[in-house]
mmCIF file of C-alpha atoms in Angstrom:
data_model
loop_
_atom_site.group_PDB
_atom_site.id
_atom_site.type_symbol
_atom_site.label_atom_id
_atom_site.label_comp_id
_atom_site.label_asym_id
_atom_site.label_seq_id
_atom_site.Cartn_x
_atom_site.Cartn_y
_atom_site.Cartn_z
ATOM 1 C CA UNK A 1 149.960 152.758 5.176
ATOM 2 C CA UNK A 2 152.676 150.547 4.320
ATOM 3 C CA UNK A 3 152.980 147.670 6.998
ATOM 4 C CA UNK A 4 156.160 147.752 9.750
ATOM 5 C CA UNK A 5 158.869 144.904 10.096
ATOM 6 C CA UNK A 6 157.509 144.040 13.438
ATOM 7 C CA UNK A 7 153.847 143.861 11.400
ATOM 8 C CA UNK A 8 154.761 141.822 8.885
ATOM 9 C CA UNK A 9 156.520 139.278 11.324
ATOM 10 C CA UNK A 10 153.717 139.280 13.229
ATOM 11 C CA UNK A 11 151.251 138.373 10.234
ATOM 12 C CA UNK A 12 154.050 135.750 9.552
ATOM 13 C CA UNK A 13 154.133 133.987 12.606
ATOM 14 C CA UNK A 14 150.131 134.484 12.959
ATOM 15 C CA UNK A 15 150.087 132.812 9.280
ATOM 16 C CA UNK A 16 152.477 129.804 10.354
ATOM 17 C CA UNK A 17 150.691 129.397 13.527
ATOM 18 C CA UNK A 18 147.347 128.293 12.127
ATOM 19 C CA UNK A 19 148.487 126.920 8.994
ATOM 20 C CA UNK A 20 150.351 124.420 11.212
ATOM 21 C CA UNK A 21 147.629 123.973 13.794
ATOM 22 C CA UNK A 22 145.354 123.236 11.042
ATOM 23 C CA UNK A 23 147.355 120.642 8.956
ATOM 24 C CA UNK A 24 148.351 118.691 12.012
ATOM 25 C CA UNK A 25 145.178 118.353 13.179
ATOM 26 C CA UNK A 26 144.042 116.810 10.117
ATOM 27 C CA UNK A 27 147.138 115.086 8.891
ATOM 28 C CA UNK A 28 149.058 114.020 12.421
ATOM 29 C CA UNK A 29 152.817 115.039 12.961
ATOM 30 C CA UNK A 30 154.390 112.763 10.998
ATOM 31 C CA UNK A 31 152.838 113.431 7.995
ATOM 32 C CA UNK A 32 153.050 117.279 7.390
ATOM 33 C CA UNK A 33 156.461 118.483 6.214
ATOM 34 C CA UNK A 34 157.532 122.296 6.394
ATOM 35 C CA UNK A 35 157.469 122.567 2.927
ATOM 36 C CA UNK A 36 153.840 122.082 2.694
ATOM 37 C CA UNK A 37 153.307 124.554 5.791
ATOM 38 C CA UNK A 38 155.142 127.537 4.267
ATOM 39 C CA UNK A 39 153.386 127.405 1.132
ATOM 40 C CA UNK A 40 149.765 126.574 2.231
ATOM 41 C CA UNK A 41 150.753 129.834 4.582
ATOM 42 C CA UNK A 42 151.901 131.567 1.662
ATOM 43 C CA UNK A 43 155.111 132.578 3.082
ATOM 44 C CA UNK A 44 158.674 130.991 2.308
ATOM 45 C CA UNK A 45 160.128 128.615 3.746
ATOM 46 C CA UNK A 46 163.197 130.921 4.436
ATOM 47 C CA UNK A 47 160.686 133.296 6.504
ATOM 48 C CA UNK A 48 159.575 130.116 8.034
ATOM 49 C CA UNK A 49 163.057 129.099 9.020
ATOM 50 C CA UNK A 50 163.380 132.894 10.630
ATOM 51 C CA UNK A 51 160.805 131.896 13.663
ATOM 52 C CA UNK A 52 161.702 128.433 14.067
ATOM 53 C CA UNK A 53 164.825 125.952 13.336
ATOM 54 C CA UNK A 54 162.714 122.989 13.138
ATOM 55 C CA UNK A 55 159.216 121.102 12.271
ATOM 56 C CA UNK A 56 159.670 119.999 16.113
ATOM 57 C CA UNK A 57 160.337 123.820 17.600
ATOM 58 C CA UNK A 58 157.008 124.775 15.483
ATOM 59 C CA UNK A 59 154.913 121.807 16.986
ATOM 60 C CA UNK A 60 155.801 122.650 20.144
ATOM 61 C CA UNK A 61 154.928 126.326 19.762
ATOM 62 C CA UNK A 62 151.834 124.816 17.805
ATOM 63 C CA UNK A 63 150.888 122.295 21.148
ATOM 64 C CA UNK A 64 151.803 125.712 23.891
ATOM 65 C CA UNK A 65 148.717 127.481 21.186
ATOM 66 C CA UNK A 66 146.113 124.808 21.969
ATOM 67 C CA UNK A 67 147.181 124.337 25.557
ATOM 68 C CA UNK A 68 146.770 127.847 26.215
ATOM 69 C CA UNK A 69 142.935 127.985 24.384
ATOM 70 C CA UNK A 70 141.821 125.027 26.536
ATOM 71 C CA UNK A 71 143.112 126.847 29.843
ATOM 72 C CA UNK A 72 141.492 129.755 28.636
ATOM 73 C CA UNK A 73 138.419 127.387 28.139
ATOM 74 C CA UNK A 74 138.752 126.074 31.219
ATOM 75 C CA UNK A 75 138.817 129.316 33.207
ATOM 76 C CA UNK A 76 135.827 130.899 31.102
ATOM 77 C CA UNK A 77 133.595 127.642 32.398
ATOM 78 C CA UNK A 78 134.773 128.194 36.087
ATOM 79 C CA UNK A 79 134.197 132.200 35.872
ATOM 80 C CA UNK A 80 130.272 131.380 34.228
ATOM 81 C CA UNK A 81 129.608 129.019 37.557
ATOM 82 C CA UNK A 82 127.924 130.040 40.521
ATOM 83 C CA UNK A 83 130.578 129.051 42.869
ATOM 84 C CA UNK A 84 133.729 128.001 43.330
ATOM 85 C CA UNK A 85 133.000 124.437 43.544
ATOM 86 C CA UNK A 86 130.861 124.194 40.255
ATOM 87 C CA UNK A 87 133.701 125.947 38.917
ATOM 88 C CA UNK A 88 135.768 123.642 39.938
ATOM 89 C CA UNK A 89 133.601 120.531 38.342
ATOM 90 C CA UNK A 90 132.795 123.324 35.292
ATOM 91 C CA UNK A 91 136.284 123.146 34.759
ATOM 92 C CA UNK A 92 136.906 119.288 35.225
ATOM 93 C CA UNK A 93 134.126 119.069 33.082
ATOM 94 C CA UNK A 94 135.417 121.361 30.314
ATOM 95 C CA UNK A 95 139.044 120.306 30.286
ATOM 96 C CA UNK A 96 138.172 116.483 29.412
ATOM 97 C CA UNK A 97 135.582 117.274 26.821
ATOM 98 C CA UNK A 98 138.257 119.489 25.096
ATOM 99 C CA UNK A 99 139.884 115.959 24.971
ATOM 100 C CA UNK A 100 137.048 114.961 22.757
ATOM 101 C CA UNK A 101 137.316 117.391 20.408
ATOM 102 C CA UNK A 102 139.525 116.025 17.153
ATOM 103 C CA UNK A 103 142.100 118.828 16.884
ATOM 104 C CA UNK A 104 142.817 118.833 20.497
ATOM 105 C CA UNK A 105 142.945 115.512 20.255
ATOM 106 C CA UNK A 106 145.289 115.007 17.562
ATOM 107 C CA UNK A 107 147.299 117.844 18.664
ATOM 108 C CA UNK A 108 147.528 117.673 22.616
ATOM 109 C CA UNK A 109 146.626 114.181 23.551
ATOM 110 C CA UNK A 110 147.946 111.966 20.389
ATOM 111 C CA UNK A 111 151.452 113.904 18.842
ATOM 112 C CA UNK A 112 152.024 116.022 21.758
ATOM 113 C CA UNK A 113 153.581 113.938 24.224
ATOM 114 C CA UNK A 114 155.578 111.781 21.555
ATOM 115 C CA UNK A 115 156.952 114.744 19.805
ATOM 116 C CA UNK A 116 158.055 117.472 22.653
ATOM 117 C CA UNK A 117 158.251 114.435 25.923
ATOM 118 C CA UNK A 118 156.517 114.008 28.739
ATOM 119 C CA UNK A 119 158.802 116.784 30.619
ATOM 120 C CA UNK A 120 157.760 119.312 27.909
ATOM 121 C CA UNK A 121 154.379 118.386 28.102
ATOM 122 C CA UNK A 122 153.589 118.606 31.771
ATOM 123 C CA UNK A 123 155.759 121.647 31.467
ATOM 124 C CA UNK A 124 153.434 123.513 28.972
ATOM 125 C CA UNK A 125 150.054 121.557 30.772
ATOM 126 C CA UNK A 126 151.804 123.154 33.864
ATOM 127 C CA UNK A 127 151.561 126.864 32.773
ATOM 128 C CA UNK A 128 147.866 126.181 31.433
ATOM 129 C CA UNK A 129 145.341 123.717 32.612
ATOM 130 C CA UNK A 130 146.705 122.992 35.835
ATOM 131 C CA UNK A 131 147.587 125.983 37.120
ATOM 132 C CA UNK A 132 143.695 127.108 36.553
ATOM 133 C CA UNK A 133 143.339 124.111 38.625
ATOM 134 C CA UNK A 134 145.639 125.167 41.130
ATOM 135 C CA UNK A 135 143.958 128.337 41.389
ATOM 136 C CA UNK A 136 140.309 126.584 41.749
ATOM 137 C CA UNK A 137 141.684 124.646 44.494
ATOM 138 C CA UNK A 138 143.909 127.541 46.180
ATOM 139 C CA UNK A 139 140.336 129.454 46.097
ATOM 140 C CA UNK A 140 138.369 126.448 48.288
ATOM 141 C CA UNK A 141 140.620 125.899 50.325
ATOM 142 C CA UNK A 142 140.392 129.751 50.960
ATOM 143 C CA UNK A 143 136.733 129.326 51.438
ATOM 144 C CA UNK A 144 137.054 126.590 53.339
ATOM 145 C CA UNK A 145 135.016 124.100 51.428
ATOM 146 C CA UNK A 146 138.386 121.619 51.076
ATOM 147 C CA UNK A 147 140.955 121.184 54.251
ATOM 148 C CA UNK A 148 143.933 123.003 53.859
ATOM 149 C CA UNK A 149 146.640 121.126 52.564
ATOM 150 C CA UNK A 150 149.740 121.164 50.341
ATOM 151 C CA UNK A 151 148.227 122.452 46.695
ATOM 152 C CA UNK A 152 151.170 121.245 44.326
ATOM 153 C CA UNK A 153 150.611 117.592 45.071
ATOM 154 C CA UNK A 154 146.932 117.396 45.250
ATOM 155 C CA UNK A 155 147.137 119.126 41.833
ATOM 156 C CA UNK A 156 149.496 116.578 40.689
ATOM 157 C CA UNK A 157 147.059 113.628 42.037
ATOM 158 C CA UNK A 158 144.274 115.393 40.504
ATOM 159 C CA UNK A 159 145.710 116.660 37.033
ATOM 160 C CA UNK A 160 147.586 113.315 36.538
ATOM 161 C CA UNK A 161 144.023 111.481 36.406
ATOM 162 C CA UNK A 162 142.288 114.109 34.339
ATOM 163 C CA UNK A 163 145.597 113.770 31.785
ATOM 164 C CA UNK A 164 145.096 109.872 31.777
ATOM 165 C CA UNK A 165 141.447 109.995 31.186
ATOM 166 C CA UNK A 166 141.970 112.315 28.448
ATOM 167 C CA UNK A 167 144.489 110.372 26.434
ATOM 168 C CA UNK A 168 141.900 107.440 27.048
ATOM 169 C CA UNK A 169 138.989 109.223 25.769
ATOM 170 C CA UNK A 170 141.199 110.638 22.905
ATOM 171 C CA UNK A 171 141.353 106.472 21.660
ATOM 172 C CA UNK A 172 137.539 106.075 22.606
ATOM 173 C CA UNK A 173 135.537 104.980 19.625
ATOM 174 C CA UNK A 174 132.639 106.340 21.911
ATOM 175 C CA UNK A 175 134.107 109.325 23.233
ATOM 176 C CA UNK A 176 130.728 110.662 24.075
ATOM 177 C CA UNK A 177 129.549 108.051 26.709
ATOM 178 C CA UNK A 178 133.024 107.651 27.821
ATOM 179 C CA UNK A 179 133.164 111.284 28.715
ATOM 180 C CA UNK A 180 129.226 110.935 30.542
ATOM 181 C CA UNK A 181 130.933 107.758 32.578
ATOM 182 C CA UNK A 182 134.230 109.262 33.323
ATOM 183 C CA UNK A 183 132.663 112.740 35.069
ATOM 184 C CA UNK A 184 130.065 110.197 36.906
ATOM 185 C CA UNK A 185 133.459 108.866 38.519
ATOM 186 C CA UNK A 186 135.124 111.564 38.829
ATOM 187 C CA UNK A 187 132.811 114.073 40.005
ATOM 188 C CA UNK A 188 132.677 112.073 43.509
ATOM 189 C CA UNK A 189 136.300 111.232 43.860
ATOM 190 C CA UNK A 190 136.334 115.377 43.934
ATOM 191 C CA UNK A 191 133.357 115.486 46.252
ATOM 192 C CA UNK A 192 135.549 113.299 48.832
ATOM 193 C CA UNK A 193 137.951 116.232 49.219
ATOM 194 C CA UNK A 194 135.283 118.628 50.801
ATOM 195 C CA UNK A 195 135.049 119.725 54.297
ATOM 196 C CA UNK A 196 131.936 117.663 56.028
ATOM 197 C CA UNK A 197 129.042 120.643 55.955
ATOM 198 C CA UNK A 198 131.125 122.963 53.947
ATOM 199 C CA UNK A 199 127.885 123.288 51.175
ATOM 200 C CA UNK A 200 124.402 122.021 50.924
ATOM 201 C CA UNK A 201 124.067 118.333 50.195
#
């Protein structure tokens, strides 16, 4: 059965998408050219120019990809807890050792920032990772394990930390013992936020 328009631009973008994921995870931004994306993708660089006008617009589609998979990783560690408040830490948990892993790394944490901005990044962090914390924390609040309070800065507070000690542990040479050291830290500076009684000590 021969293969519709909408297929075939489908497969296209689907070919782009993790051609370019994979070369700038290995290589960095700056050193993959579109050229060498269309034709490890096997696709022209005219059909490349048809989904995106730039190396930058496909980077940022790229970066929106991997976002998207951690806050899908994110939420599948906070469904496989036994509570909302290990799913909360599940989460925590999840979302900085995604910073340890080298294509999110390169990707998210290193490029990302430099090559779409800050504003674009929080943007595109905004509509993944921390809304699965905003969720989390809508949900205890619910429950009553934390106070009620205003959500939007508390996730700010919270996320902004997270994002710092995941570009951190993105330059650790030991990203391994960072990561034990920074969820020892962290894991109480959550704990603080709980109502007094709320769950078992």
């Amino acid at each position: 059965m021969a293969r519709t328009k909408q297929q075939q631009r489908e497969e296209t973008m689907e070919a782009l998408t993790a051609t370019a994921r994979r070369l700038f995870a290995e290589h960095g931004y700056g050193k993959v050219g579109l050229e060498t994306i269309a034709q490890t993708a096997g696709v022209s660089k005219g059909a490349l120019y048809h989904h995106f006008s730039s190396k930058a617009e496909l980077f940022r589609h790229v970066l929106g990809v991997v976002q998207h998979d951690v806050g899908e990783q994110i939420a599948r560690a906070a469904d496989a807890a036994p509570d909302s408040w290990a799913g909360l830490l599940a989460g925590c948990r999840t979302f900085l050792t995604a910073a340890t892993d080298p294509e999110t790394q390169q990707i998210m944490l290193l490029d990302g920032p430099s090559v779409v901005g800050w504003q674009d990044w929080r943007e595109l962090d905004a509509e993944s990772s921390a809304r699965h914390l905003a969720e989390a924390l809508t949900e205890l609040m619910t429950e009553g394990v934390l106070a009620k309070r205003p959500v939007e800065p508390l996730v700010r507070l919270l996320s902004g930390a997270m994002n710092e000690a995941a570009v951190w542990l993105a330059h650790s040479p030991d990203p391994e013992a960072d990561l034990a050291a920074t969820m020892e830290t962290l894991t109480p500076m959550i704990e603080a936020l709980r109502l007094p009684g709320s769950l078992p000590a």
